Tab-separated table of C-alpha atoms in Angstrom:
chain	number	residue	atom	x	y	z
I	160	MET	CA	-22.195	80.718	-74.825
I	161	ILE	CA	-23.639	79.692	-71.479
I	162	GLU	CA	-27.127	78.536	-71.251
I	163	LYS	CA	-28.434	76.542	-68.177
I	164	PHE	CA	-31.520	74.580	-67.905
I	165	ASN	CA	-33.340	75.091	-64.649
I	166	PHE	CA	-35.050	71.936	-63.368
I	167	THR	CA	-37.723	73.590	-61.393
I	168	SER	CA	-39.449	72.081	-58.281
I	169	LYS	CA	-42.643	72.185	-60.085
I	170	ALA	CA	-41.357	69.976	-62.939
I	171	LYS	CA	-39.799	67.566	-60.399
I	172	THR	CA	-43.168	67.386	-58.668
I	173	ILE	CA	-44.988	66.778	-61.805
I	174	PHE	CA	-42.601	63.918	-62.950
I	175	ILE	CA	-42.631	62.181	-59.518
I	176	ALA	CA	-46.429	62.470	-59.460
I	177	ILE	CA	-46.699	60.763	-62.876
I	178	GLY	CA	-44.500	57.979	-61.709
I	179	ALA	CA	-46.418	57.747	-58.391
I	180	ILE	CA	-49.783	57.577	-60.078
I	181	GLY	CA	-48.470	54.937	-62.447
I	182	LEU	CA	-47.208	52.756	-59.307
I	183	ALA	CA	-50.643	53.275	-57.729
I	184	LEU	CA	-52.365	52.041	-60.945
I	185	ILE	CA	-50.054	49.002	-61.070
I	186	ILE	CA	-51.081	48.141	-57.498
I	187	ILE	CA	-54.732	48.603	-58.302
I	188	GLY	CA	-54.428	46.361	-61.390
I	189	MET	CA	-52.817	43.665	-59.358
I	190	MET	CA	-55.233	43.818	-56.562
I	191	SER	CA	-58.291	43.757	-58.926
I	192	GLY	CA	-57.590	40.084	-59.642
I	193	LYS	CA	-57.436	40.703	-63.493
I	194	ALA	CA	-53.704	40.678	-63.876
I	195	GLU	CA	-51.370	37.710	-63.080
I	196	HIS	CA	-47.722	37.458	-62.835
I	197	THR	CA	-47.211	36.803	-66.567
I	198	ARG	CA	-49.012	39.956	-67.596
I	199	PHE	CA	-47.181	41.882	-64.912
I	200	TRP	CA	-43.701	40.909	-66.108
I	201	ALA	CA	-44.773	41.336	-69.856
I	202	ASN	CA	-45.666	44.957	-69.159
I	203	PHE	CA	-42.397	45.421	-67.243
I	204	LEU	CA	-40.409	44.091	-70.085
I	205	LEU	CA	-42.339	46.242	-72.597
I	206	CYS	CA	-41.989	49.548	-70.845
I	207	ASN	CA	-38.488	49.014	-69.754
I	208	PHE	CA	-37.404	48.020	-73.240
I	209	TYR	CA	-39.399	51.081	-74.679
I	210	PHE	CA	-37.604	53.708	-72.735
I	211	LEU	CA	-34.194	51.922	-72.406
I	212	SER	CA	-34.132	51.724	-76.184
I	213	PHE	CA	-34.223	55.357	-76.547
I	214	SER	CA	-31.152	55.874	-74.415
I	215	VAL	CA	-29.157	53.120	-75.960
I	216	ILE	CA	-29.977	54.353	-79.488
I	217	ALA	CA	-29.222	57.967	-78.506
I	218	VAL	CA	-25.644	56.770	-78.011
I	219	ALA	CA	-25.620	55.262	-81.534
I	220	TRP	CA	-27.094	58.635	-82.855
I	221	MET	CA	-24.312	60.587	-81.372
I	222	SER	CA	-21.825	58.196	-83.059
I	223	ILE	CA	-23.440	58.647	-86.457
I	224	GLN	CA	-23.332	62.325	-86.075
I	225	TYR	CA	-19.620	62.371	-85.314
I	226	LEU	CA	-18.719	60.010	-88.132
I	227	ALA	CA	-20.935	62.030	-90.612
I	228	LYS	CA	-19.572	65.337	-89.410
I	229	ALA	CA	-23.092	66.519	-89.227
I	230	SER	CA	-22.813	70.046	-87.969
I	231	TRP	CA	-26.590	70.748	-88.098
I	232	ALA	CA	-27.285	68.533	-84.958
I	233	THR	CA	-24.738	70.236	-82.772
I	234	VAL	CA	-27.322	72.439	-80.990
I	235	LEU	CA	-29.246	69.257	-80.152
I	236	LYS	CA	-26.215	67.357	-78.740
I	237	ARG	CA	-27.005	67.988	-75.027
I	238	ILE	CA	-30.485	66.758	-75.525
I	239	VAL	CA	-29.155	63.363	-77.059
I	240	GLU	CA	-26.753	63.030	-74.097
I	241	ALA	CA	-29.495	63.720	-71.569
I	242	ILE	CA	-31.589	60.898	-73.213
I	243	SER	CA	-28.645	58.622	-73.172
I	244	GLY	CA	-28.268	59.425	-69.352
I	245	TYR	CA	-31.474	57.341	-68.785
I	246	MET	CA	-29.556	54.186	-69.468
I	247	ILE	CA	-28.385	53.701	-65.877
I	248	VAL	CA	-32.033	53.770	-64.793
I	249	GLY	CA	-33.048	51.299	-67.385
I	250	ILE	CA	-30.075	48.920	-66.263
I	251	ALA	CA	-31.401	49.174	-62.707
I	252	ALA	CA	-34.815	48.281	-63.791
I	253	THR	CA	-33.391	45.332	-65.800
I	254	VAL	CA	-31.526	44.101	-62.659
I	255	VAL	CA	-34.930	44.295	-60.717
I	256	MET	CA	-36.583	42.339	-63.488
I	257	PHE	CA	-34.155	39.599	-63.685
I	258	LEU	CA	-33.899	39.218	-59.838
I	259	PHE	CA	-37.587	38.852	-59.403
I	260	SER	CA	-38.624	37.349	-62.696
I	261	PHE	CA	-35.648	34.890	-63.249
I	262	VAL	CA	-34.424	33.712	-60.059
I	263	MET	CA	-36.020	31.745	-57.281
I	264	MET	CA	-38.882	33.390	-55.304
I	265	ASP	CA	-40.673	31.849	-52.195
I	266	GLY	CA	-39.238	28.478	-52.925
I	267	GLN	CA	-40.572	28.361	-56.430
I	268	LYS	CA	-38.417	26.983	-59.257
I	269	MET	CA	-36.164	29.320	-61.221
I	270	GLY	CA	-38.021	31.134	-63.862
I	271	GLU	CA	-41.481	30.437	-62.291
I	272	TYR	CA	-42.650	33.927	-62.904
I	273	SER	CA	-40.708	34.581	-66.103
I	274	ILE	CA	-42.204	35.419	-69.409
I	275	TYR	CA	-39.444	33.391	-71.224
I	276	SER	CA	-40.837	29.876	-71.537
I	277	TRP	CA	-37.445	28.330	-72.405
I	278	LEU	CA	-36.358	28.923	-68.805
I	279	HIS	CA	-38.661	26.079	-67.734
I	280	ILE	CA	-36.125	23.538	-69.067
I	281	GLU	CA	-37.397	20.868	-66.727
I	282	ARG	CA	-40.612	20.618	-68.652
I	283	PRO	CA	-40.700	17.782	-71.182
I	284	GLU	CA	-42.130	19.938	-73.986
I	285	ILE	CA	-39.112	22.253	-73.545
I	286	LEU	CA	-36.497	19.699	-72.988
I	287	ASN	CA	-37.320	17.508	-75.878
I	288	ASP	CA	-38.214	20.267	-78.533
I	289	ARG	CA	-36.206	19.944	-81.614
I	290	ILE	CA	-35.987	23.729	-82.299
I	291	LEU	CA	-35.426	24.796	-78.646
I	292	SER	CA	-32.545	22.247	-78.361
I	293	GLY	CA	-30.698	23.765	-81.176
I	294	LYS	CA	-30.958	27.273	-79.554
I	295	ARG	CA	-30.076	26.050	-75.976
I	296	VAL	CA	-26.525	27.356	-76.272
I	297	LEU	CA	-27.853	30.906	-76.214
I	298	LEU	CA	-31.326	30.464	-74.696
I	299	ASN	CA	-30.302	29.488	-71.181
I	300	PHE	CA	-30.118	31.272	-67.872
I	301	TRP	CA	-26.470	32.013	-67.907
I	302	SER	CA	-25.857	33.022	-71.470
I	303	PHE	CA	-28.941	35.224	-71.595
I	304	ASN	CA	-27.932	37.108	-68.414
I	305	ILE	CA	-24.149	37.447	-69.235
I	306	ALA	CA	-24.922	38.601	-72.737
I	307	THR	CA	-27.609	41.143	-71.543
I	308	PHE	CA	-25.413	42.689	-68.946
I	309	VAL	CA	-22.153	42.689	-70.996
I	310	LEU	CA	-24.010	44.486	-73.834
I	311	LEU	CA	-25.696	46.999	-71.443
I	312	GLY	CA	-22.328	47.513	-69.624
I	313	VAL	CA	-20.421	48.155	-72.891
I	314	TRP	CA	-23.208	50.656	-74.108
I	315	TYR	CA	-23.198	52.449	-70.819
I	316	TYR	CA	-19.274	52.685	-70.813
I	317	ALA	CA	-19.457	54.252	-74.305
I	318	ARG	CA	-22.078	56.637	-73.189
I	319	GLN	CA	-19.848	57.718	-70.216
I	320	LYS	CA	-16.804	58.190	-72.607
I	321	TYR	CA	-18.807	60.494	-74.770
I	322	ARG	CA	-20.178	62.437	-71.906
I	323	SER	CA	-16.838	62.746	-70.238
I	324	ALA	CA	-15.143	63.975	-73.423
I	325	SER	CA	-18.112	66.390	-74.101
I	326	MET	CA	-17.742	67.857	-70.628
I	327	ARG	CA	-13.936	68.353	-70.847
I	328	GLU	CA	-14.460	69.965	-74.324
I	329	ASP	CA	-16.659	72.483	-72.556
I	330	ARG	CA	-14.045	73.342	-69.950
I	331	GLU	CA	-10.891	73.039	-71.929
I	332	GLY	CA	-11.733	73.641	-75.589
I	333	GLY	CA	-9.681	72.662	-78.543
I	334	LEU	CA	-10.073	69.804	-81.131
I	335	GLU	CA	-8.711	66.975	-78.952
I	336	PHE	CA	-12.013	65.894	-77.518
I	337	TYR	CA	-13.911	66.175	-80.739
I	338	ASN	CA	-11.156	63.983	-82.407
I	339	LYS	CA	-11.527	61.526	-79.464
I	340	GLN	CA	-15.234	61.230	-79.841
I	341	SER	CA	-14.912	60.659	-83.599
I	342	LYS	CA	-12.518	57.719	-82.896
I	343	TYR	CA	-14.931	56.368	-80.289
I	344	SER	CA	-17.599	56.515	-82.895
I	345	ALA	CA	-15.593	54.634	-85.492
I	346	ALA	CA	-15.033	51.809	-82.923
I	347	PHE	CA	-18.415	51.752	-81.290
I	348	LEU	CA	-20.845	51.713	-84.358
I	349	PRO	CA	-19.784	48.268	-85.892
I	350	PHE	CA	-20.010	46.807	-82.376
I	351	PHE	CA	-23.436	48.383	-81.818
I	352	GLY	CA	-24.829	47.221	-85.095
I	353	LEU	CA	-24.071	43.589	-84.042
I	354	SER	CA	-24.928	44.000	-80.450
I	355	ILE	CA	-28.270	45.660	-80.936
I	356	CYS	CA	-29.427	42.704	-83.108
I	357	LEU	CA	-28.363	40.178	-80.418
I	358	PHE	CA	-30.096	42.283	-77.789
I	359	ASN	CA	-33.401	42.426	-79.758
I	360	PHE	CA	-33.175	38.695	-80.398
I	361	LEU	CA	-32.661	37.869	-76.700
I	362	TRP	CA	-35.030	40.301	-75.091
I	363	LEU	CA	-38.041	40.250	-77.526
I	364	MET	CA	-37.864	37.487	-80.090
I	365	SER	CA	-37.063	34.822	-77.474
I	366	THR	CA	-40.549	35.527	-75.822
I	367	GLU	CA	-41.592	33.161	-78.689
I	368	PRO	CA	-38.549	31.050	-78.853
I	369	LYS	CA	-39.605	28.612	-81.557
I	370	TRP	CA	-40.199	31.412	-84.048
I	371	PHE	CA	-37.406	33.147	-85.790
I	372	SER	CA	-36.630	35.804	-88.319
I	373	THR	CA	-33.277	37.374	-89.319
I	374	MET	CA	-35.225	40.642	-90.243
I	375	TYR	CA	-36.734	40.981	-86.818
I	376	ALA	CA	-33.886	42.773	-84.957
I	377	VAL	CA	-33.354	45.327	-87.770
I	378	ASN	CA	-37.122	46.140	-87.963
I	379	ILE	CA	-37.208	46.534	-83.989
I	380	PHE	CA	-34.095	48.778	-84.254
I	381	ILE	CA	-35.466	50.954	-86.928
I	382	GLY	CA	-38.654	51.493	-84.989
I	383	GLY	CA	-36.589	52.460	-82.019
I	384	LEU	CA	-34.510	54.886	-84.079
I	385	VAL	CA	-37.592	56.659	-85.452
I	386	SER	CA	-38.899	57.092	-81.893
I	387	THR	CA	-35.637	58.268	-80.570
I	388	ILE	CA	-35.444	61.006	-83.202
I	389	THR	CA	-39.009	61.845	-82.268
I	390	ILE	CA	-38.103	62.125	-78.632
I	391	ILE	CA	-35.286	64.506	-79.491
I	392	ALA	CA	-37.667	66.678	-81.487
I	393	LEU	CA	-40.265	66.619	-78.564
I	394	ILE	CA	-37.656	67.725	-75.995
I	395	ALA	CA	-36.306	70.416	-78.287
I	396	PHE	CA	-39.866	71.667	-78.768
I	397	ILE	CA	-40.626	71.697	-74.966
I	398	LEU	CA	-37.231	73.592	-74.256
I	399	LYS	CA	-38.060	76.208	-77.031
I	400	ARG	CA	-41.572	76.657	-75.595
I	401	ASN	CA	-39.941	77.412	-72.244
I	402	ASN	CA	-37.499	79.897	-73.710
I	403	TYR	CA	-34.500	77.764	-73.999
I	404	LEU	CA	-32.357	76.895	-77.048
I	405	ASN	CA	-33.523	79.820	-79.121
I	406	GLN	CA	-30.797	78.809	-81.675
I	407	VAL	CA	-32.866	75.816	-82.558
I	408	ASN	CA	-35.034	76.761	-85.569
I	409	ALA	CA	-37.303	75.511	-88.210
I	410	ASN	CA	-34.321	74.253	-90.177
I	411	HIS	CA	-33.230	71.879	-87.333
I	412	PHE	CA	-36.872	70.658	-86.901
I	413	HIS	CA	-37.176	70.262	-90.679
I	414	ASP	CA	-34.122	67.887	-90.518
I	415	LEU	CA	-35.558	65.925	-87.559
I	416	GLY	CA	-38.796	65.718	-89.473
I	417	LYS	CA	-37.041	64.278	-92.550
I	418	PHE	CA	-35.504	61.579	-90.473
I	419	MET	CA	-38.791	60.789	-88.837
I	420	PHE	CA	-40.397	60.574	-92.267
I	421	GLY	CA	-37.561	58.587	-93.961
I	422	PHE	CA	-37.096	56.025	-91.281
I	423	SER	CA	-40.780	55.436	-90.824
I	424	ILE	CA	-40.744	54.473	-94.419
I	425	PHE	CA	-37.664	52.238	-93.793
I	426	TRP	CA	-39.433	50.660	-90.831
I	427	MET	CA	-42.331	49.701	-93.203
I	428	TYR	CA	-39.877	48.326	-95.662
I	429	THR	CA	-38.297	46.059	-93.199
I	430	TRP	CA	-41.687	45.048	-91.862
I	431	LEU	CA	-43.135	44.242	-95.299
I	432	ALA	CA	-40.003	42.389	-96.338
I	433	GLN	CA	-40.158	40.158	-93.299
I	434	PHE	CA	-43.929	39.693	-93.678
I	435	LEU	CA	-44.140	38.946	-97.318
I	436	LEU	CA	-41.280	36.381	-97.291
I	437	ILE	CA	-42.929	34.537	-94.373
I	438	TRP	CA	-46.378	34.723	-95.828
I	439	TYR	CA	-45.234	33.484	-99.321
I	440	ALA	CA	-43.143	30.562	-97.992
I	441	ASN	CA	-46.044	29.671	-95.748
I	442	MET	CA	-43.883	27.427	-93.421
I	443	ASN	CA	-45.609	26.296	-90.202
I	444	ASP	CA	-42.766	27.257	-87.899
I	445	GLU	CA	-42.687	30.780	-89.381
I	446	ILE	CA	-46.332	31.784	-90.394
I	447	VAL	CA	-47.627	31.092	-86.915
I	448	TYR	CA	-46.255	34.383	-85.619
I	449	PHE	CA	-48.402	36.458	-88.017
I	450	LEU	CA	-51.385	34.262	-87.862
I	451	ALA	CA	-51.586	34.783	-84.129
I	452	ARG	CA	-51.664	38.599	-84.648
I	453	MET	CA	-53.805	38.942	-87.892
I	454	HIS	CA	-56.888	37.244	-86.444
I	455	GLY	CA	-58.840	37.252	-83.347
I	456	LYS	CA	-58.419	39.939	-80.568
I	457	TRP	CA	-54.986	41.186	-82.067
I	458	ALA	CA	-56.422	42.022	-85.514
I	459	ILE	CA	-57.381	45.571	-84.888
I	460	LEU	CA	-53.994	46.342	-83.237
I	461	PHE	CA	-52.133	44.532	-86.129
I	462	TRP	CA	-53.663	46.738	-88.851
I	463	SER	CA	-53.656	49.900	-86.655
I	464	ASN	CA	-49.945	49.409	-86.250
I	465	ILE	CA	-49.369	49.773	-89.978
I	466	ILE	CA	-51.577	52.879	-90.153
I	467	ILE	CA	-49.962	54.627	-87.204
I	468	ASN	CA	-46.382	53.817	-87.889
I	469	PHE	CA	-46.410	54.179	-91.586
I	470	LEU	CA	-49.337	55.583	-93.355
I	471	LEU	CA	-49.799	58.539	-91.022
I	472	PRO	CA	-46.245	59.744	-90.959
I	473	PHE	CA	-45.949	59.140	-94.646
I	474	LEU	CA	-49.009	61.319	-95.431
I	475	GLY	CA	-48.502	63.745	-92.497
I	476	LEU	CA	-44.932	64.507	-93.076
I	477	MET	CA	-44.610	64.466	-96.748
I	478	MET	CA	-44.866	68.118	-97.348
I	479	ARG	CA	-42.072	70.609	-96.479
I	480	ASP	CA	-44.242	72.804	-94.265
I	481	ALA	CA	-45.267	69.801	-92.177
I	482	LYS	CA	-41.651	69.393	-91.081
I	483	ARG	CA	-41.224	73.125	-90.175
I	484	LYS	CA	-44.379	73.746	-88.196
I	485	TYR	CA	-43.210	72.819	-84.668
I	486	SER	CA	-46.555	72.082	-83.166
I	487	TYR	CA	-47.834	70.033	-86.113
I	488	LEU	CA	-44.608	68.060	-86.252
I	489	ILE	CA	-44.831	67.257	-82.521
I	490	PHE	CA	-48.429	66.284	-82.792
I	491	VAL	CA	-47.544	63.825	-85.428
I	492	GLY	CA	-44.657	62.679	-83.499
I	493	CYS	CA	-46.575	62.060	-80.314
I	494	ILE	CA	-48.954	59.781	-82.340
I	495	MET	CA	-45.904	57.906	-83.857
I	496	LEU	CA	-44.673	57.352	-80.178
I	497	VAL	CA	-48.006	55.733	-79.304
I	498	GLY	CA	-47.584	53.691	-82.574
I	499	ARG	CA	-44.268	52.457	-81.325
I	500	TYR	CA	-45.881	51.202	-78.145
I	501	VAL	CA	-48.470	49.421	-80.150
I	502	ASP	CA	-45.728	47.951	-82.370
I	503	TRP	CA	-43.785	46.584	-79.443
I	504	TYR	CA	-46.961	45.557	-77.503
I	505	LEU	CA	-47.674	43.288	-80.496
I	506	ALA	CA	-44.181	41.944	-80.508
I	507	ILE	CA	-44.441	40.952	-76.786
I	508	MET	CA	-47.901	40.357	-75.529
I	509	PRO	CA	-49.289	37.558	-77.773
I	510	GLY	CA	-46.462	35.273	-77.020
I	511	THR	CA	-46.398	35.976	-73.311
I	512	ALA	CA	-49.476	37.227	-71.549
I	513	GLY	CA	-51.481	36.186	-74.558
I	514	ASN	CA	-50.314	32.563	-74.198
I	515	ALA	CA	-51.385	32.561	-70.469
I	516	GLY	CA	-54.733	34.031	-71.417
I	517	GLN	CA	-54.005	37.220	-69.443
I	518	ALA	CA	-53.259	39.923	-72.022
I	519	GLY	CA	-55.488	42.922	-72.135
I	520	PHE	CA	-55.250	46.656	-71.588
I	521	GLY	CA	-56.170	48.386	-68.305
I	522	PHE	CA	-54.803	49.780	-65.089
I	523	LEU	CA	-51.563	47.588	-65.316
I	524	GLU	CA	-50.604	48.717	-68.820
I	525	ILE	CA	-51.335	52.500	-68.151
I	526	GLY	CA	-49.566	52.260	-64.828
I	527	PHE	CA	-46.405	50.711	-66.057
I	528	PHE	CA	-46.185	53.284	-68.897
I	529	MET	CA	-46.742	56.194	-66.523
I	530	LEU	CA	-44.063	54.775	-64.015
I	531	PHE	CA	-41.438	54.469	-66.603
I	532	ALA	CA	-42.347	57.671	-68.369
I	533	GLY	CA	-42.039	59.492	-65.123
I	534	MET	CA	-38.617	58.004	-64.398
I	535	PHE	CA	-37.582	58.822	-67.984
I	536	ALA	CA	-38.702	62.466	-67.882
I	537	TYR	CA	-37.168	63.053	-64.462
I	538	THR	CA	-33.892	61.423	-65.455
I	539	VAL	CA	-33.626	63.437	-68.774
I	540	ALA	CA	-34.513	66.710	-67.089
I	541	TYR	CA	-31.998	66.120	-64.362
I	542	LYS	CA	-29.229	65.433	-66.904
I	543	LEU	CA	-30.001	68.369	-68.938
I	544	SER	CA	-29.661	70.562	-65.780
I	545	LYS	CA	-26.225	69.189	-65.138
I	546	ALA	CA	-24.424	70.825	-68.196
I	547	ASN	CA	-24.604	73.683	-70.460
I	548	LEU	CA	-27.500	73.352	-72.935
I	549	LEU	CA	-25.108	74.232	-75.732
I	550	ALA	CA	-21.881	72.377	-76.270
I	551	SER	CA	-19.994	75.635	-76.169
I	552	ASN	CA	-16.532	74.636	-77.537
I	553	HIS	CA	-17.725	72.164	-80.114
I	554	PRO	CA	-16.050	73.082	-83.481
I	555	PHE	CA	-19.368	72.902	-85.408
I	556	LEU	CA	-21.486	74.799	-83.013
I	557	GLU	CA	-21.344	78.102	-84.932
I	558	GLU	CA	-22.154	76.403	-88.141
I	559	SER	CA	-25.065	74.622	-86.477
I	560	PHE	CA	-26.427	78.125	-85.485
I	561	HIS	CA	-26.495	79.126	-89.099
I	562	HIS	CA	-27.868	75.838	-90.496
I	563	GLU	CA	-30.355	76.381	-93.380
I	564	ILE	CA	-32.166	74.168	-95.732
């Protein structure tokens, strides 16, 4: 069955316009004098991490579907592949961030504009700190960069292997490529489980390098997984509204809704497990992270984060019909995507731009989100247009058409 997505000139113009408006707002925000370098790079990190995470986790999602032999998701396979295709754009953005935020600019010392305080190793408070000295093996310029790009490289290589096998399966048929992808999944998932934790520790937790939590990386990953599933549902909904993927029905959205519902509860479980242990132990090195967010200007966002990312999906998606009504499911999903931005804003801003007294919400924050959202939407639509919307020779495709729950 052949079904092609037409990436129209109108859609291209809209996505480019979103990115261009975002770039203009960033420039206005910087010229207004209310945003400094720290706030600029904190927003760059936030939005790059936000959209890059979706593409990385999409690869893991494909692996899970292969190992679980989940036939229901086969009609959504090309959407997941298209989301993973954004990874190369995210890697390019990471290179830009590291070149301009990490290395020397205009004769300044390395890391002068970086949001990672541990880069300023020449400062006595960094050099002589007991906690930071124990982390210096990992938290240094070379270890950080090598680890980051090795992980991104392996993830992108895995994505390309999946995509290549998927395209050949369309052309040649047979079970050979399905079996190959199943083997890739068995090898990739254990590596991914460890590597995503390291990635989250390096990129996010090290913005406050003296604080640490072993639950942190799992909580960040689960939040990203919920949002990736939500993005899959959103794209499927948009395609159906434009008369594509008519084989996707209420049963497929029901399953996506169940994952959105279930993993939002699991996100709350990991969040609460981390919070209660730190609160009960009341150790100075640990409790400082939450004290900074529970009081003052961050307090409203702190409690809103729990409401948007747990209470709303818990109550809003509990009933069966809520998961089967497309518009309602996507409405709740869009609020959850806003909640994920709030969640990761709280993870990054207080320890970076907040410490510098620059944190806020204005043109810069809106601009960066629009810029990256435009790039993400354009890339995903472009990738969708480069392959059949249905994995036509996948052995579970027919079963996926008749999925019913």
